[in-house]
Amino acid sequence: KIWYTNRRGENMFKVIETAGQDEPWWFFDDWEKMIVSTEEFSSLKEAKNSFQQHEARLAANYPEKRSKGASAIAFWDEKEQDYCVACECDVQIFHGLILVDENNQLVEEKGEERG
């Protein structure tokens, strides 16, 4: 596996939290507008630790959860919805968490598909 590197030649991983009408693994054209926070790490171990801390916090606040592999999770509460003007209806708000490399590709573990 080849990891992307930052300018100093180190590996770069990001833990990104999102909030919006789509689960975080869809990466639609405007997905970056949903970003709430981003943390960068040069070590996968540090990134995974941060990911797990954020996962525990979100799991404590939102009763519903769906995962895509080990590096993308959506949390939600069915009561938290927003009106979609284009759809003319209420849509679910998802709080997402993803672990990506420098090119915003989901970090793949052995045996997992990349999103």
PDB file of C-alpha atoms in Angstrom:
ATOM      1  CA  LYS A   1       0.000   0.000   0.000  1.00  0.00           C
ATOM      2  CA  ILE A   2       1.349   3.405  -0.942  1.00  0.00           C
ATOM      3  CA  TRP A   3       0.286   6.256   1.333  1.00  0.00           C
ATOM      4  CA  TYR A   4       0.311   9.854   0.224  1.00  0.00           C
ATOM      5  CA  THR A   5       2.797  12.099   1.958  1.00  0.00           C
ATOM      6  CA  ASN A   6       2.852  15.710   3.039  1.00  0.00           C
ATOM      7  CA  ARG A   7       5.561  18.191   2.011  1.00  0.00           C
ATOM      8  CA  ARG A   8       7.929  16.880   4.674  1.00  0.00           C
ATOM      9  CA  GLY A   9       7.624  13.365   3.265  1.00  0.00           C
ATOM     10  CA  GLU A  10       5.454  12.109   6.137  1.00  0.00           C
ATOM     11  CA  ASN A  11       2.217  10.175   5.792  1.00  0.00           C
ATOM     12  CA  MET A  12      -0.876  12.317   6.184  1.00  0.00           C
ATOM     13  CA  PHE A  13      -4.207  11.179   7.577  1.00  0.00           C
ATOM     14  CA  LYS A  14      -7.298  13.223   8.408  1.00  0.00           C
ATOM     15  CA  VAL A  15     -10.217  12.664  10.738  1.00  0.00           C
ATOM     16  CA  ILE A  16     -13.126  14.663   9.347  1.00  0.00           C
ATOM     17  CA  GLU A  17     -16.445  15.290  11.053  1.00  0.00           C
ATOM     18  CA  THR A  18     -19.422  16.278   8.910  1.00  0.00           C
ATOM     19  CA  ALA A  19     -23.039  17.296   9.409  1.00  0.00           C
ATOM     20  CA  GLY A  20     -25.598  17.377   6.634  1.00  0.00           C
ATOM     21  CA  GLN A  21     -28.196  15.586   4.566  1.00  0.00           C
ATOM     22  CA  ASP A  22     -25.866  12.836   3.279  1.00  0.00           C
ATOM     23  CA  GLU A  23     -23.924  10.063   4.955  1.00  0.00           C
ATOM     24  CA  PRO A  24     -20.215  10.981   4.922  1.00  0.00           C
ATOM     25  CA  TRP A  25     -19.065   8.284   2.489  1.00  0.00           C
ATOM     26  CA  TRP A  26     -20.964   9.592  -0.536  1.00  0.00           C
ATOM     27  CA  PHE A  27     -18.459  12.353  -1.383  1.00  0.00           C
ATOM     28  CA  PHE A  28     -20.901  14.231  -3.618  1.00  0.00           C
ATOM     29  CA  ASP A  29     -19.454  17.272  -5.436  1.00  0.00           C
ATOM     30  CA  ASP A  30     -20.225  19.660  -2.570  1.00  0.00           C
ATOM     31  CA  TRP A  31     -19.493  17.237   0.303  1.00  0.00           C
ATOM     32  CA  GLU A  32     -16.813  19.536   1.724  1.00  0.00           C
ATOM     33  CA  LYS A  33     -19.529  22.085   2.627  1.00  0.00           C
ATOM     34  CA  MET A  34     -20.677  19.589   5.289  1.00  0.00           C
ATOM     35  CA  ILE A  35     -17.309  19.578   7.114  1.00  0.00           C
ATOM     36  CA  VAL A  36     -17.601  20.597  10.764  1.00  0.00           C
ATOM     37  CA  SER A  37     -13.970  19.898  11.731  1.00  0.00           C
ATOM     38  CA  THR A  38     -10.771  18.366  10.380  1.00  0.00           C
ATOM     39  CA  GLU A  39      -7.765  17.030  12.279  1.00  0.00           C
ATOM     40  CA  GLU A  40      -4.534  16.044  10.524  1.00  0.00           C
ATOM     41  CA  PHE A  41      -2.078  13.389  11.675  1.00  0.00           C
ATOM     42  CA  SER A  42       1.218  12.052  10.387  1.00  0.00           C
ATOM     43  CA  SER A  43       0.616   8.653  11.988  1.00  0.00           C
ATOM     44  CA  LEU A  44      -2.250   6.272  11.248  1.00  0.00           C
ATOM     45  CA  LYS A  45      -2.214   5.154  14.881  1.00  0.00           C
ATOM     46  CA  GLU A  46      -2.805   8.724  16.105  1.00  0.00           C
ATOM     47  CA  ALA A  47      -5.532   9.238  13.514  1.00  0.00           C
ATOM     48  CA  LYS A  48      -7.296   6.026  14.550  1.00  0.00           C
ATOM     49  CA  ASN A  49      -7.132   7.038  18.226  1.00  0.00           C
ATOM     50  CA  SER A  50      -8.740  10.387  17.425  1.00  0.00           C
ATOM     51  CA  PHE A  51     -11.337   8.681  15.219  1.00  0.00           C
ATOM     52  CA  GLN A  52     -12.281   6.341  18.076  1.00  0.00           C
ATOM     53  CA  GLN A  53     -12.598   9.247  20.536  1.00  0.00           C
ATOM     54  CA  HIS A  54     -14.898  11.142  18.152  1.00  0.00           C
ATOM     55  CA  GLU A  55     -16.862   7.948  17.480  1.00  0.00           C
ATOM     56  CA  ALA A  56     -17.488   7.443  21.219  1.00  0.00           C
ATOM     57  CA  ARG A  57     -18.621  11.075  21.621  1.00  0.00           C
ATOM     58  CA  LEU A  58     -21.011  10.898  18.657  1.00  0.00           C
ATOM     59  CA  ALA A  59     -22.362   7.488  19.718  1.00  0.00           C
ATOM     60  CA  ALA A  60     -23.191   8.954  23.136  1.00  0.00           C
ATOM     61  CA  ASN A  61     -25.177  11.782  21.509  1.00  0.00           C
ATOM     62  CA  TYR A  62     -26.969  10.047  18.626  1.00  0.00           C
ATOM     63  CA  PRO A  63     -28.990   6.827  18.977  1.00  0.00           C
ATOM     64  CA  GLU A  64     -28.702   5.639  15.361  1.00  0.00           C
ATOM     65  CA  LYS A  65     -25.502   4.534  13.635  1.00  0.00           C
ATOM     66  CA  ARG A  66     -24.482   3.073  10.266  1.00  0.00           C
ATOM     67  CA  SER A  67     -20.916   2.231   9.163  1.00  0.00           C
ATOM     68  CA  LYS A  68     -19.179   1.708   5.870  1.00  0.00           C
ATOM     69  CA  GLY A  69     -16.059  -0.257   6.678  1.00  0.00           C
ATOM     70  CA  ALA A  70     -13.959   0.838   9.618  1.00  0.00           C
ATOM     71  CA  SER A  71     -13.304   4.380   8.415  1.00  0.00           C
ATOM     72  CA  ALA A  72     -16.747   5.913   7.759  1.00  0.00           C
ATOM     73  CA  ILE A  73     -19.636   6.190  10.197  1.00  0.00           C
ATOM     74  CA  ALA A  74     -22.923   8.113  10.137  1.00  0.00           C
ATOM     75  CA  PHE A  75     -24.815   8.952  13.331  1.00  0.00           C
ATOM     76  CA  TRP A  76     -28.279  10.454  13.586  1.00  0.00           C
ATOM     77  CA  ASP A  77     -31.352  11.065  15.652  1.00  0.00           C
ATOM     78  CA  GLU A  78     -34.600  10.611  13.727  1.00  0.00           C
ATOM     79  CA  LYS A  79     -35.961  13.778  15.365  1.00  0.00           C
ATOM     80  CA  GLU A  80     -33.207  15.940  13.825  1.00  0.00           C
ATOM     81  CA  GLN A  81     -34.372  16.874  10.344  1.00  0.00           C
ATOM     82  CA  ASP A  82     -34.083  19.890   8.105  1.00  0.00           C
ATOM     83  CA  TYR A  83     -36.386  21.174   5.395  1.00  0.00           C
ATOM     84  CA  CYS A  84     -35.051  20.631   1.875  1.00  0.00           C
ATOM     85  CA  VAL A  85     -36.320  23.376  -0.442  1.00  0.00           C
ATOM     86  CA  ALA A  86     -35.454  21.447  -3.628  1.00  0.00           C
ATOM     87  CA  CYS A  87     -37.151  18.267  -2.311  1.00  0.00           C
ATOM     88  CA  GLU A  88     -40.029  20.141  -0.659  1.00  0.00           C
ATOM     89  CA  CYS A  89     -39.834  17.847   2.364  1.00  0.00           C
ATOM     90  CA  ASP A  90     -37.930  17.243   5.577  1.00  0.00           C
ATOM     91  CA  VAL A  91     -34.692  15.252   5.291  1.00  0.00           C
ATOM     92  CA  GLN A  92     -32.592  13.492   7.901  1.00  0.00           C
ATOM     93  CA  ILE A  93     -29.477  15.214   9.236  1.00  0.00           C
ATOM     94  CA  PHE A  94     -26.454  12.912   9.555  1.00  0.00           C
ATOM     95  CA  HIS A  95     -23.378  13.497  11.683  1.00  0.00           C
ATOM     96  CA  GLY A  96     -20.523  11.789   9.909  1.00  0.00           C
ATOM     97  CA  LEU A  97     -17.034  10.720  10.795  1.00  0.00           C
ATOM     98  CA  ILE A  98     -14.442   9.631   8.252  1.00  0.00           C
ATOM     99  CA  LEU A  99     -10.773   8.659   8.329  1.00  0.00           C
ATOM    100  CA  VAL A 100      -9.098   9.580   5.039  1.00  0.00           C
ATOM    101  CA  ASP A 101      -5.673   9.941   3.489  1.00  0.00           C
ATOM    102  CA  GLU A 102      -4.276  13.160   2.068  1.00  0.00           C
ATOM    103  CA  ASN A 103      -6.363  12.798  -1.105  1.00  0.00           C
ATOM    104  CA  ASN A 104      -9.594  12.333   0.878  1.00  0.00           C
ATOM    105  CA  GLN A 105      -9.762   8.627   0.099  1.00  0.00           C
ATOM    106  CA  LEU A 106     -11.157   6.458   2.889  1.00  0.00           C
ATOM    107  CA  VAL A 107      -8.338   4.666   4.670  1.00  0.00           C
ATOM    108  CA  GLU A 108      -8.652   1.036   3.794  1.00  0.00           C
ATOM    109  CA  GLU A 109      -7.830  -1.723   6.182  1.00  0.00           C
ATOM    110  CA  LYS A 110      -6.761  -5.089   4.885  1.00  0.00           C
ATOM    111  CA  GLY A 111      -9.756  -6.800   3.289  1.00  0.00           C
ATOM    112  CA  GLU A 112     -11.922  -3.653   3.092  1.00  0.00           C
ATOM    113  CA  GLU A 113     -13.101  -1.770   0.069  1.00  0.00           C
ATOM    114  CA  ARG A 114     -12.151   1.829  -0.413  1.00  0.00           C
ATOM    115  CA  GLY A 115     -15.055   4.305  -0.636  1.00  0.00           C
TER     116      GLY A 115
END
